[in-house]
mmCIF file of C-alpha atoms in Angstrom:
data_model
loop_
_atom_site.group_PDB
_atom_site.id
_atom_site.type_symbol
_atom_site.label_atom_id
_atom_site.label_comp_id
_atom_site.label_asym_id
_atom_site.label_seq_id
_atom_site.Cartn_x
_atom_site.Cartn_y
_atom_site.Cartn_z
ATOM 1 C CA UNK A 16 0.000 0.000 0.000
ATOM 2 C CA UNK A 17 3.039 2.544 0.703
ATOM 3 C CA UNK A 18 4.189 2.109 -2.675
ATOM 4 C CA UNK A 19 1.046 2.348 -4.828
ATOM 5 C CA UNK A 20 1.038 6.017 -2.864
ATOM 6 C CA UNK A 21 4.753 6.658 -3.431
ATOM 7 C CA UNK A 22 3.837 5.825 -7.263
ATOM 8 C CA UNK A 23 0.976 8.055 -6.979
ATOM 9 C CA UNK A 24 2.927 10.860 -5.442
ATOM 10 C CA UNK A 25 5.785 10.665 -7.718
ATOM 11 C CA UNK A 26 3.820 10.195 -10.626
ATOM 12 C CA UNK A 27 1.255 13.540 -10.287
ATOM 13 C CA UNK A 28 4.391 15.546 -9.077
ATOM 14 C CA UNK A 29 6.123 14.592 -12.422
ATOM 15 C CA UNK A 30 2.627 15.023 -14.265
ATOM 16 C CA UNK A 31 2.741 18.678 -12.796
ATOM 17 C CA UNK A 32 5.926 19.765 -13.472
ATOM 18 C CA UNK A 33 5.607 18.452 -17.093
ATOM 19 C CA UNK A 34 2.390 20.515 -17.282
ATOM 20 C CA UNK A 35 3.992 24.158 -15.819
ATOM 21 C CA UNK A 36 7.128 23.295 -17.733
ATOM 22 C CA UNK A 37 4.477 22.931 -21.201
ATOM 23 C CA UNK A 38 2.809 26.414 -19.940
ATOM 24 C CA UNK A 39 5.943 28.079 -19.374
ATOM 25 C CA UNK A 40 7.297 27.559 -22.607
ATOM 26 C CA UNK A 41 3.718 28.474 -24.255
ATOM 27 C CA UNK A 42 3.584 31.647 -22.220
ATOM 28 C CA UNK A 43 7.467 32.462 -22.228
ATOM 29 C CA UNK A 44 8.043 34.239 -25.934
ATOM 30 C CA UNK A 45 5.205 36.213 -25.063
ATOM 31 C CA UNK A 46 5.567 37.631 -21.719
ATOM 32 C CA UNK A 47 9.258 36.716 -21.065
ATOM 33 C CA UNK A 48 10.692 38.402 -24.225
ATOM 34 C CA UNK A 49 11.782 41.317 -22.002
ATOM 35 C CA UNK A 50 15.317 41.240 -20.032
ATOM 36 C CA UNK A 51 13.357 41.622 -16.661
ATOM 37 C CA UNK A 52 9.653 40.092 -17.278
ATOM 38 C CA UNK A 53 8.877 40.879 -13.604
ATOM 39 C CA UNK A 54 9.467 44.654 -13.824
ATOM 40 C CA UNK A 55 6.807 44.375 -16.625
ATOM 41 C CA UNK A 56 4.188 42.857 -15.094
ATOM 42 C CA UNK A 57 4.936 44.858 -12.286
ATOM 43 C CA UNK A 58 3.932 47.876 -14.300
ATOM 44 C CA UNK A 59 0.993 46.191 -15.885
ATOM 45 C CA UNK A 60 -0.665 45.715 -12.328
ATOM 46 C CA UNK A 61 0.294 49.692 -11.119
ATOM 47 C CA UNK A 62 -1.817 50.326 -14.649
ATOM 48 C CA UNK A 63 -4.507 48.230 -13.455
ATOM 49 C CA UNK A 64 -4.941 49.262 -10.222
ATOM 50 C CA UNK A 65 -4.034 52.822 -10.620
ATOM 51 C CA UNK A 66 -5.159 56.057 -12.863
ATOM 52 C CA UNK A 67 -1.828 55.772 -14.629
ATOM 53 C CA UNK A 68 -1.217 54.763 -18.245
ATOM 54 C CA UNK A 69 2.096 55.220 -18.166
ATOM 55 C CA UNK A 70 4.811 53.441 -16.112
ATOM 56 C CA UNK A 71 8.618 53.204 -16.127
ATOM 57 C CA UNK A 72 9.465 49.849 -16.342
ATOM 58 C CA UNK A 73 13.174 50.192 -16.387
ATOM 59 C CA UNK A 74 15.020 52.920 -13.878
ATOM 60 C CA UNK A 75 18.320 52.706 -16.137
ATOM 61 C CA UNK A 76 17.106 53.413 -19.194
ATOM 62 C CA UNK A 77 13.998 55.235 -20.215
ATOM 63 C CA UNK A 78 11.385 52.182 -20.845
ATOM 64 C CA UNK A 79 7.591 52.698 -20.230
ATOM 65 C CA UNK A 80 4.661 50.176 -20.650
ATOM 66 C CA UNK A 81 1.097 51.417 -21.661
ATOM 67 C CA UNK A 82 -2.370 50.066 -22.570
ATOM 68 C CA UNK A 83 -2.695 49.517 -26.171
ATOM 69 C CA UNK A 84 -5.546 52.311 -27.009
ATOM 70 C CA UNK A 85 -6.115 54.969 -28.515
ATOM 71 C CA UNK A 86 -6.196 58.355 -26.785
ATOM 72 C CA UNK A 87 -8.243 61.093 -28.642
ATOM 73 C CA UNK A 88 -8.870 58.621 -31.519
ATOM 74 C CA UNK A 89 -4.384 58.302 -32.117
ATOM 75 C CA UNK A 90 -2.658 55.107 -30.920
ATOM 76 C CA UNK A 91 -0.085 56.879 -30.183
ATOM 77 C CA UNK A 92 -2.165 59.472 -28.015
ATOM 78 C CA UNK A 93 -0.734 58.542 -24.532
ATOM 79 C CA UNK A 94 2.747 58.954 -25.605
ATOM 80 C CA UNK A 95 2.388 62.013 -27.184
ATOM 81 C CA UNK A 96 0.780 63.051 -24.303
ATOM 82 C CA UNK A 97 3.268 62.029 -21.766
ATOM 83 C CA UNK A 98 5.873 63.504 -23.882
ATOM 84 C CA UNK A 99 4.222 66.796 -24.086
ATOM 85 C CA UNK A 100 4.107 66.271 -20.214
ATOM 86 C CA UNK A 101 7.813 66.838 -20.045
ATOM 87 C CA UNK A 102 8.128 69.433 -22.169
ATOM 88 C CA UNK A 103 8.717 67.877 -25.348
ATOM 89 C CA UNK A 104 6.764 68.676 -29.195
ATOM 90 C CA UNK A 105 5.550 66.168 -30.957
ATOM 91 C CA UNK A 106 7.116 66.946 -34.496
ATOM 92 C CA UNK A 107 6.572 63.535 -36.695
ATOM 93 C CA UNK A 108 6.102 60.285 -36.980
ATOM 94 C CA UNK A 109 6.900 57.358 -39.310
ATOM 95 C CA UNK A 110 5.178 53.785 -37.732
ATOM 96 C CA UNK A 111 6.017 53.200 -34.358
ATOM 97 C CA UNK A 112 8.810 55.658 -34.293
ATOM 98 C CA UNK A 113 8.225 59.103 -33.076
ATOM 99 C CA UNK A 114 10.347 62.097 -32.905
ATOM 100 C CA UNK A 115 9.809 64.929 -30.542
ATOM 101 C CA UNK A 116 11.876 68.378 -30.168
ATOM 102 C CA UNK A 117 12.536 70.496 -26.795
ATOM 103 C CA UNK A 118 14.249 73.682 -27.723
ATOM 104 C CA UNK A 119 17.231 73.195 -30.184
ATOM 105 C CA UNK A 120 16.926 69.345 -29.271
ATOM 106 C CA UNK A 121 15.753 66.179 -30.759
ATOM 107 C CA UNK A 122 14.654 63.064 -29.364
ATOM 108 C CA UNK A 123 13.094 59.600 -30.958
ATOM 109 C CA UNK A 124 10.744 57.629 -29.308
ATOM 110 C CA UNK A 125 10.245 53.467 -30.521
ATOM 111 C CA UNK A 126 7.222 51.880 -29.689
ATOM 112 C CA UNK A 127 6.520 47.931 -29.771
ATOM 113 C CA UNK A 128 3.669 45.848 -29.132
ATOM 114 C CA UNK A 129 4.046 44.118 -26.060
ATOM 115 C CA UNK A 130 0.712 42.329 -26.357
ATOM 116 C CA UNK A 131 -2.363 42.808 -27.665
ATOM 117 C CA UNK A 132 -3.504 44.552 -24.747
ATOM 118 C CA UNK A 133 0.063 47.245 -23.784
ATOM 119 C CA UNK A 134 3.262 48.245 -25.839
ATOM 120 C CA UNK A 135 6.229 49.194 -24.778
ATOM 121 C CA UNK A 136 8.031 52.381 -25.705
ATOM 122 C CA UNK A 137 11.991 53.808 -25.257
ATOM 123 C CA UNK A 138 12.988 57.111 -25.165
ATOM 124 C CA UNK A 139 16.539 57.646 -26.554
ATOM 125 C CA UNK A 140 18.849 58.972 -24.158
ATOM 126 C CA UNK A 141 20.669 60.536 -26.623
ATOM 127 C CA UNK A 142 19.338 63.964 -27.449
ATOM 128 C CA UNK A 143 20.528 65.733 -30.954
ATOM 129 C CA UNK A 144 21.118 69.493 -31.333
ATOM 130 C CA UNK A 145 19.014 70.208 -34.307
ATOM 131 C CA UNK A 146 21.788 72.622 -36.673
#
């Protein structure tokens, strides 16, 4: 009787960890195609739960998550919002890449589709005097 349960045991642990291993790997391109997958969903519960729809997901560089919709009928809305929030103009765009000017300065901002539901966006750091 002790070893029909061992077998039991043994065989639904090694059922289970066969199954999360199958999820995982299902699951992983999508959410785990970022270097730090826990800072992301990190910022995809602060949207949630908050009135923000924009948060820094990475403190070294500058790399924000947002809800994929549009804002003022522009899918790009809430960036070009948030980027007017810090002082920058919206000058043009071509796809998911949009440039933005402060003064005599230039800076790009790429955009890519996290999931269906957010995308992620990076300022550049480097900012180009317009001559």
């Amino acid at each position: 009787m002790k070893k029909r349960k061992l077998k039991w045991t043994i065989t639904l642990l090694l059922t289970s960890t066969i199954l999360l291993g199958t999820v995982t790997m299902i699951v992983s391109d999508k959410y785990f195609n970022e270097n730090n997958p826990y800072s992301v969903m990190k910022g995809i519960i602060q949207i949630q739960l908050s009135e923000h729809s924009v948060v820094k997901i990475n403190q070294q560089k500058h790399r924000y998550i947002t809800p994929n919709k549009t804002f003022e009928g522009d899918p790009y809305g809430i960036v070009k919002q948030f980027m007017q929030r810090e002082g920058w103009t919206f000058q043009s765009q071509q796809k998911g890449v949009l440039t933005f000017i402060k003064g005599d300065e230039t800076t790009v901002v790429k955009t890519k589709p996290f999931t269906s539901d957010y995308y992620i966006f990076d300022i550049t750091d480097q900012s180009e005097t317009i001559s």
